């Protein structure tokens, strides 16, 4: 933990106008904010919320894909999927570390996940039903994540921006692998093509929802933009994603499941149909197809692993005690 | 048995060991006691599947009937699988997984070291790469054996149980039969019976540090090399092979 000596970690920063103005000045000058810099409590809290929920998403995101490791159709695909799930765990670690620089412990964040106080990306509440879903998740879900994350590489908080740079490199690789799965399916048998279309049908809208609610509905958006935690609006990123992804679907010979999707010459982008925001809020609030299962699995893993963590701790203590008693003998 | 047949069978046994153990470790993905351990177990699983792929590809080439790694992995039934029984044992709790991993890694370290001297260049090359990986696997498993054995009363008790459950499958690792005899004679195989002392020494040293002991058993269960498995393997293959059996002959 890095909490010691951090200004404002106790929530008692004296946030007078001069302080806030000086902070905004640094932000406007594109200076990165680092862990020991003074920062408004609201900035710290927003970042903790966002980074930790990002970390939680990586951890929960291991479940839908991990679900297919034992059944991947070839050894090459199995190895790639394992590597991907492993990378996700690693991304979780980076992100928890980045959040810890803001004065919260990983354990505390993790408890917030387990109690439901902290959220994770709504997309992982959708099930991975077929092998094609693994391709669709790589292509669409990681694709959407990258749109968000490329923007975050320029986030004003240094540790978060640097974590995103590292994560984006691996994430782009996964996205290409996912797309390649779909290329293979779409060049394959009729059954394989059907699997691919079905996966797109089920993951298209949930992927668009990953960018979050539209401007009017987004509670944190305005302040985050001002502080340059966010660099683009949810809708801007969503549009960018649609514009990049529709030609990829066409290349696959797949149909995007949106009858209102249409190229708009004037804005040089696609118009799309309405997102089902009722579904979005329902899933965010816990009533999606897999919310309960994802959380139940996490809680079960946590409780079943408790004895292992306790043993590791007890052993470390014993070892430290032995070394304290007989420093020479330990050499 | 012709030399090609022996090499093929020999490679297949090794490849099956690695694939099935990798499949077992893959079951842990997202379910380990800590995030760090999740990464470690998946890392080991990945190393193992990499070794399995090299071995299957080579076996397919030796067999010369056009079977590639996937055909060998996904289209053979349980009676044709020739992995050692220990790798197909269920993950159980974390102690069982660690003991299984520890027993195997302590065996594979000297095994791959000796295999580096194989008269078969390709096997020697596979061994050179695998040696580096399995040294890490042994370190990882040994550290956990010590942490759990010398941790809490509960972790110690779980380790005792895991050792008792799994020790009967270790004898097979050192077993010789006409295939291994012919392979040794042909100059490409490791005489596994000669590794037993070193294995026991490694195991007992680490267990000693963990306040544990290797249980003495009067009976070692074997049969895997002849395709006589435990009831677990059929279920593993049901999952492993599901896609290729449902949609045979396609590219994925």
Short mmCIF file of N, CA, C and O in Angstrom, two decimals, chain A residues 59 62 68-79 82-83 86 89-90 93 106 131 184-185 189 191-192 195 297-298 300-301 305 307-312 314-315 318-319 322, chain B residues 19 22-23 29-36 38-39 42-43 45-46 49 53 56 69-70 74 94-95 144 146-148 150-152 154-155 158 209 239-240 243-244 247 250-252:
data_model
loop_
_atom_site.label_atom_id
_atom_site.label_comp_id
_atom_site.label_asym_id
_atom_site.label_seq_id
_atom_site.Cartn_x
_atom_site.Cartn_y
_atom_site.Cartn_z
N UNK A 59 -10.98 -9.66 -13.96
CA UNK A 59 -11.06 -10.89 -13.15
C UNK A 59 -12.34 -11.67 -13.48
O UNK A 59 -12.30 -12.88 -13.71
N UNK A 62 -12.47 -13.45 -16.81
CA UNK A 62 -11.79 -14.74 -16.99
C UNK A 62 -12.81 -15.89 -17.04
O UNK A 62 -12.54 -16.94 -17.59
N UNK A 68 -14.36 -22.12 -21.77
CA UNK A 68 -14.10 -22.86 -23.02
C UNK A 68 -12.69 -23.44 -23.11
O UNK A 68 -12.37 -24.09 -24.11
N UNK A 69 -11.86 -23.24 -22.10
CA UNK A 69 -10.48 -23.75 -22.19
C UNK A 69 -10.47 -25.26 -22.38
O UNK A 69 -9.77 -25.80 -23.24
N UNK A 70 -11.30 -25.97 -21.61
CA UNK A 70 -11.26 -27.44 -21.68
C UNK A 70 -11.83 -27.96 -22.99
O UNK A 70 -11.61 -29.11 -23.35
N UNK A 71 -12.59 -27.11 -23.72
CA UNK A 71 -13.29 -27.60 -24.92
C UNK A 71 -12.80 -26.97 -26.22
O UNK A 71 -13.39 -27.21 -27.28
N UNK A 72 -11.75 -26.15 -26.17
CA UNK A 72 -11.28 -25.50 -27.39
C UNK A 72 -11.03 -26.55 -28.48
O UNK A 72 -10.54 -27.64 -28.19
N UNK A 73 -11.38 -26.23 -29.74
CA UNK A 73 -11.40 -27.28 -30.78
C UNK A 73 -10.05 -27.76 -31.28
O UNK A 73 -9.98 -28.84 -31.86
N UNK A 74 -8.99 -26.97 -31.11
CA UNK A 74 -7.66 -27.44 -31.50
C UNK A 74 -6.67 -27.09 -30.40
O UNK A 74 -6.95 -26.23 -29.55
N UNK A 75 -5.52 -27.72 -30.43
CA UNK A 75 -4.51 -27.45 -29.39
C UNK A 75 -4.00 -26.02 -29.52
O UNK A 75 -3.72 -25.35 -28.52
N UNK A 76 -3.87 -25.55 -30.77
CA UNK A 76 -3.41 -24.17 -30.96
C UNK A 76 -4.39 -23.18 -30.34
O UNK A 76 -4.01 -22.23 -29.65
N UNK A 77 -5.68 -23.39 -30.60
CA UNK A 77 -6.70 -22.49 -30.04
C UNK A 77 -6.73 -22.59 -28.52
O UNK A 77 -6.95 -21.61 -27.82
N UNK A 78 -6.54 -23.79 -28.02
CA UNK A 78 -6.55 -23.97 -26.57
C UNK A 78 -5.40 -23.20 -25.93
O UNK A 78 -5.58 -22.49 -24.94
N UNK A 79 -4.23 -23.31 -26.53
CA UNK A 79 -3.07 -22.60 -25.98
C UNK A 79 -3.29 -21.09 -26.04
O UNK A 79 -3.00 -20.36 -25.08
N UNK A 82 -5.77 -20.07 -23.34
CA UNK A 82 -5.13 -20.08 -22.02
C UNK A 82 -4.26 -18.83 -21.84
O UNK A 82 -4.29 -18.18 -20.80
N UNK A 83 -3.50 -18.52 -22.88
CA UNK A 83 -2.61 -17.35 -22.79
C UNK A 83 -3.43 -16.09 -22.60
O UNK A 83 -3.06 -15.19 -21.85
N UNK A 86 -4.80 -15.91 -19.10
CA UNK A 86 -3.68 -15.56 -18.22
C UNK A 86 -3.35 -14.07 -18.31
O UNK A 86 -3.13 -13.40 -17.31
N UNK A 89 -5.74 -12.05 -16.20
CA UNK A 89 -5.36 -12.03 -14.79
C UNK A 89 -4.24 -11.03 -14.56
O UNK A 89 -4.25 -10.28 -13.58
N UNK A 90 -3.29 -11.00 -15.48
CA UNK A 90 -2.17 -10.05 -15.38
C UNK A 90 -2.65 -8.61 -15.47
O UNK A 90 -2.17 -7.74 -14.73
N UNK A 93 -3.95 -7.60 -12.25
CA UNK A 93 -2.87 -7.25 -11.32
C UNK A 93 -2.32 -5.84 -11.55
O UNK A 93 -2.11 -5.08 -10.61
N UNK A 106 -5.74 -3.65 -2.34
CA UNK A 106 -6.38 -4.59 -3.26
C UNK A 106 -7.46 -5.39 -2.54
O UNK A 106 -8.53 -5.64 -3.09
N UNK A 131 -18.28 -22.14 -29.27
CA UNK A 131 -16.90 -21.78 -29.55
C UNK A 131 -16.82 -20.45 -30.30
O UNK A 131 -15.90 -19.65 -30.09
N UNK A 184 -11.82 -17.84 -39.67
CA UNK A 184 -11.75 -19.28 -39.92
C UNK A 184 -13.15 -19.89 -39.98
O UNK A 184 -13.44 -20.70 -40.86
N UNK A 185 -14.01 -19.49 -39.06
CA UNK A 185 -15.37 -20.04 -39.06
C UNK A 185 -16.13 -19.61 -40.32
O UNK A 185 -16.85 -20.41 -40.92
N UNK A 189 -17.41 -24.44 -42.82
CA UNK A 189 -18.66 -25.08 -43.26
C UNK A 189 -19.86 -24.17 -42.95
O UNK A 189 -19.74 -23.17 -42.24
N UNK A 191 -22.31 -24.85 -41.07
CA UNK A 191 -22.55 -24.89 -39.62
C UNK A 191 -21.65 -23.90 -38.89
O UNK A 191 -22.08 -23.21 -37.96
N UNK A 192 -20.38 -23.82 -39.33
CA UNK A 192 -19.45 -22.90 -38.68
C UNK A 192 -19.88 -21.45 -38.90
O UNK A 192 -19.81 -20.63 -38.00
N UNK A 195 -22.63 -20.61 -36.64
CA UNK A 195 -22.14 -20.36 -35.29
C UNK A 195 -21.64 -18.92 -35.17
O UNK A 195 -21.91 -18.23 -34.18
N UNK A 297 -19.55 -17.75 -8.30
CA UNK A 297 -18.27 -18.41 -8.57
C UNK A 297 -17.13 -17.68 -7.86
O UNK A 297 -16.30 -18.29 -7.21
N UNK A 298 -17.11 -16.35 -7.99
CA UNK A 298 -16.04 -15.56 -7.36
C UNK A 298 -16.03 -15.76 -5.84
O UNK A 298 -14.99 -15.91 -5.22
N UNK A 300 -17.29 -18.27 -4.17
CA UNK A 300 -16.93 -19.64 -3.84
C UNK A 300 -15.41 -19.81 -3.92
O UNK A 300 -14.78 -20.38 -3.03
N UNK A 301 -14.81 -19.28 -5.01
CA UNK A 301 -13.37 -19.38 -5.19
C UNK A 301 -12.66 -18.72 -4.01
O UNK A 301 -11.69 -19.25 -3.46
N UNK A 305 -10.48 -20.84 -1.28
CA UNK A 305 -9.05 -20.59 -1.27
C UNK A 305 -8.54 -20.01 0.05
O UNK A 305 -7.34 -19.82 0.22
N UNK A 307 -8.16 -21.16 3.05
CA UNK A 307 -7.18 -21.95 3.82
C UNK A 307 -5.78 -21.88 3.18
O UNK A 307 -4.79 -21.93 3.90
N UNK A 308 -5.74 -21.73 1.87
CA UNK A 308 -4.44 -21.64 1.19
C UNK A 308 -3.76 -20.31 1.54
O UNK A 308 -2.57 -20.27 1.87
N UNK A 309 -4.53 -19.25 1.48
CA UNK A 309 -3.97 -17.93 1.81
C UNK A 309 -3.55 -17.87 3.28
O UNK A 309 -2.50 -17.32 3.62
N UNK A 310 -4.39 -18.48 4.14
CA UNK A 310 -4.03 -18.50 5.57
C UNK A 310 -2.73 -19.29 5.79
O UNK A 310 -1.88 -18.89 6.59
N UNK A 311 -2.60 -20.38 5.06
CA UNK A 311 -1.38 -21.20 5.20
C UNK A 311 -0.16 -20.41 4.75
O UNK A 311 0.89 -20.44 5.40
N UNK A 312 -0.29 -19.71 3.63
CA UNK A 312 0.85 -18.94 3.10
C UNK A 312 1.27 -17.87 4.11
O UNK A 312 2.46 -17.66 4.36
N UNK A 314 0.62 -17.90 7.42
CA UNK A 314 1.18 -18.55 8.62
C UNK A 314 2.61 -18.99 8.37
O UNK A 314 3.49 -18.83 9.22
N UNK A 315 2.85 -19.51 7.19
CA UNK A 315 4.21 -19.96 6.89
C UNK A 315 5.19 -18.79 6.82
O UNK A 315 6.30 -18.87 7.34
N UNK A 318 5.99 -17.81 10.33
CA UNK A 318 6.92 -18.76 10.95
C UNK A 318 8.34 -18.53 10.46
O UNK A 318 9.30 -18.55 11.22
N UNK A 319 8.45 -18.34 9.18
CA UNK A 319 9.76 -18.16 8.56
C UNK A 319 10.43 -16.90 9.10
O UNK A 319 11.62 -16.91 9.45
N UNK A 322 11.55 -17.52 12.68
CA UNK A 322 12.75 -18.36 12.75
C UNK A 322 13.99 -17.54 12.39
O UNK A 322 15.03 -17.67 13.03
N UNK B 19 -0.50 -33.34 -22.30
CA UNK B 19 -1.80 -32.76 -22.64
C UNK B 19 -2.80 -32.92 -21.50
O UNK B 19 -3.51 -31.97 -21.14
N UNK B 22 -2.05 -30.67 -18.65
CA UNK B 22 -2.38 -29.30 -19.05
C UNK B 22 -3.88 -29.07 -18.97
O UNK B 22 -4.36 -28.03 -18.50
N UNK B 23 -4.64 -30.06 -19.43
CA UNK B 23 -6.10 -29.96 -19.39
C UNK B 23 -6.57 -29.82 -17.94
O UNK B 23 -7.43 -29.00 -17.64
N UNK B 29 -8.20 -22.24 -14.28
CA UNK B 29 -8.20 -20.85 -14.76
C UNK B 29 -9.40 -20.09 -14.20
O UNK B 29 -10.56 -20.47 -14.41
N UNK B 30 -9.12 -19.04 -13.47
CA UNK B 30 -10.18 -18.24 -12.87
C UNK B 30 -10.67 -18.78 -11.53
O UNK B 30 -11.58 -18.22 -10.95
N UNK B 31 -10.09 -19.87 -11.05
CA UNK B 31 -10.59 -20.49 -9.82
C UNK B 31 -9.51 -20.68 -8.75
O UNK B 31 -9.74 -21.36 -7.75
N UNK B 32 -8.34 -20.12 -8.92
CA UNK B 32 -7.24 -20.35 -7.98
C UNK B 32 -7.41 -19.50 -6.72
O UNK B 32 -8.15 -18.53 -6.73
N UNK B 33 -6.72 -19.89 -5.64
CA UNK B 33 -6.89 -19.19 -4.36
C UNK B 33 -6.43 -17.73 -4.38
O UNK B 33 -6.89 -16.93 -3.58
N UNK B 34 -5.50 -17.40 -5.26
CA UNK B 34 -5.10 -15.99 -5.41
C UNK B 34 -4.93 -15.73 -6.90
O UNK B 34 -4.78 -16.66 -7.69
N UNK B 35 -4.95 -14.45 -7.23
CA UNK B 35 -4.78 -14.06 -8.63
C UNK B 35 -3.39 -14.49 -9.12
O UNK B 35 -3.24 -14.98 -10.25
N UNK B 36 -2.39 -14.34 -8.27
CA UNK B 36 -1.03 -14.71 -8.65
C UNK B 36 -0.96 -16.20 -8.98
O UNK B 36 -0.28 -16.60 -9.93
N UNK B 38 -3.46 -18.08 -9.93
CA UNK B 38 -4.19 -18.28 -11.17
C UNK B 38 -3.23 -18.15 -12.35
O UNK B 38 -3.23 -18.96 -13.28
N UNK B 39 -2.42 -17.11 -12.30
CA UNK B 39 -1.46 -16.86 -13.39
C UNK B 39 -0.42 -17.97 -13.45
O UNK B 39 -0.06 -18.43 -14.52
N UNK B 42 -1.92 -21.31 -14.83
CA UNK B 42 -2.18 -21.21 -16.27
C UNK B 42 -0.88 -21.19 -17.03
O UNK B 42 -0.77 -21.76 -18.12
N UNK B 43 0.12 -20.54 -16.45
CA UNK B 43 1.44 -20.50 -17.08
C UNK B 43 2.01 -21.91 -17.25
O UNK B 43 2.50 -22.28 -18.33
N UNK B 45 0.27 -24.70 -17.27
CA UNK B 45 -0.59 -25.40 -18.23
C UNK B 45 -0.16 -25.07 -19.66
O UNK B 45 -0.15 -25.93 -20.54
N UNK B 46 0.19 -23.83 -19.88
CA UNK B 46 0.61 -23.38 -21.21
C UNK B 46 1.93 -24.02 -21.62
O UNK B 46 2.11 -24.45 -22.76
N UNK B 49 1.12 -27.64 -22.54
CA UNK B 49 0.44 -27.85 -23.83
C UNK B 49 1.43 -27.57 -24.96
O UNK B 49 1.39 -28.21 -26.02
N UNK B 53 2.23 -30.31 -27.77
CA UNK B 53 2.09 -30.04 -29.21
C UNK B 53 3.34 -30.46 -29.97
O UNK B 53 3.26 -31.07 -31.04
N UNK B 56 3.30 -34.35 -30.02
CA UNK B 56 2.29 -34.91 -30.94
C UNK B 56 2.69 -34.68 -32.39
O UNK B 56 2.54 -35.56 -33.24
N UNK B 69 -1.17 -33.01 -34.81
CA UNK B 69 -1.33 -32.94 -33.35
C UNK B 69 -2.81 -33.03 -32.95
O UNK B 69 -3.14 -33.65 -31.93
N UNK B 70 -3.67 -32.40 -33.75
CA UNK B 70 -5.08 -32.37 -33.36
C UNK B 70 -5.76 -33.73 -33.56
O UNK B 70 -6.57 -34.15 -32.74
N UNK B 74 -7.46 -35.38 -30.45
CA UNK B 74 -8.92 -35.27 -30.38
C UNK B 74 -9.69 -36.47 -30.91
O UNK B 74 -10.90 -36.51 -30.79
N UNK B 94 -6.59 -27.51 -3.52
CA UNK B 94 -5.30 -26.97 -3.98
C UNK B 94 -4.15 -27.88 -3.56
O UNK B 94 -3.16 -28.03 -4.29
N UNK B 95 -4.28 -28.54 -2.40
CA UNK B 95 -3.21 -29.43 -1.93
C UNK B 95 -3.04 -30.61 -2.89
O UNK B 95 -1.90 -30.99 -3.21
N UNK B 144 5.17 -24.27 -2.72
CA UNK B 144 3.82 -24.45 -2.17
C UNK B 144 3.75 -25.64 -1.23
O UNK B 144 3.05 -25.61 -0.22
N UNK B 146 6.02 -26.58 0.76
CA UNK B 146 6.56 -26.11 2.04
C UNK B 146 5.57 -25.17 2.74
O UNK B 146 5.31 -25.30 3.94
N UNK B 147 5.01 -24.24 1.97
CA UNK B 147 4.04 -23.31 2.56
C UNK B 147 2.85 -24.04 3.17
O UNK B 147 2.40 -23.71 4.27
N UNK B 148 2.34 -25.03 2.44
CA UNK B 148 1.13 -25.71 2.92
C UNK B 148 1.47 -26.72 4.01
O UNK B 148 0.73 -26.85 4.99
N UNK B 150 4.00 -26.63 6.09
CA UNK B 150 4.44 -25.90 7.27
C UNK B 150 3.65 -24.60 7.41
O UNK B 150 4.20 -23.56 7.73
N UNK B 151 2.36 -24.67 7.14
CA UNK B 151 1.50 -23.48 7.25
C UNK B 151 0.62 -23.57 8.47
O UNK B 151 1.08 -23.37 9.60
N UNK B 152 -0.66 -23.90 8.27
CA UNK B 152 -1.60 -24.06 9.39
C UNK B 152 -1.86 -25.55 9.62
O UNK B 152 -1.47 -26.39 8.80
N UNK B 154 -4.68 -26.95 9.34
CA UNK B 154 -5.57 -27.40 8.26
C UNK B 154 -4.78 -27.69 6.99
O UNK B 154 -4.98 -28.72 6.35
N UNK B 155 -3.89 -26.76 6.64
CA UNK B 155 -3.16 -26.96 5.38
C UNK B 155 -2.25 -28.19 5.48
O UNK B 155 -2.10 -28.95 4.52
N UNK B 158 -4.43 -31.27 5.06
CA UNK B 158 -4.82 -31.45 3.66
C UNK B 158 -3.67 -32.00 2.83
O UNK B 158 -3.87 -32.79 1.91
N UNK B 209 11.37 -30.38 4.62
CA UNK B 209 11.30 -28.95 4.91
C UNK B 209 9.87 -28.52 5.22
O UNK B 209 9.63 -27.55 5.93
N UNK B 239 -14.86 -33.79 -22.62
CA UNK B 239 -14.78 -32.33 -22.77
C UNK B 239 -13.75 -31.94 -23.81
O UNK B 239 -14.01 -31.13 -24.70
N UNK B 240 -12.58 -32.53 -23.68
CA UNK B 240 -11.46 -32.18 -24.57
C UNK B 240 -11.86 -32.36 -26.03
O UNK B 240 -11.55 -31.53 -26.88
N UNK B 243 -15.66 -30.80 -29.38
CA UNK B 243 -15.83 -30.04 -30.62
C UNK B 243 -15.46 -30.86 -31.85
O UNK B 243 -16.17 -30.87 -32.85
N UNK B 244 -14.32 -31.55 -31.77
CA UNK B 244 -13.86 -32.31 -32.93
C UNK B 244 -14.77 -33.50 -33.22
O UNK B 244 -14.90 -33.93 -34.36
N UNK B 247 -18.10 -31.81 -34.73
CA UNK B 247 -17.88 -31.24 -36.06
C UNK B 247 -16.58 -31.81 -36.64
O UNK B 247 -15.56 -31.10 -36.69
N UNK B 250 -13.05 -30.46 -39.66
CA UNK B 250 -13.10 -29.05 -40.06
C UNK B 250 -11.85 -28.31 -39.56
O UNK B 250 -11.10 -28.80 -38.74
N UNK B 251 -11.67 -27.11 -40.11
CA UNK B 251 -10.59 -26.24 -39.66
C UNK B 251 -11.14 -25.24 -38.65
O UNK B 251 -12.22 -24.69 -38.86
N UNK B 252 -10.39 -25.02 -37.59
CA UNK B 252 -10.86 -24.10 -36.55
C UNK B 252 -9.89 -22.99 -36.33
O UNK B 252 -9.88 -22.29 -35.40
#
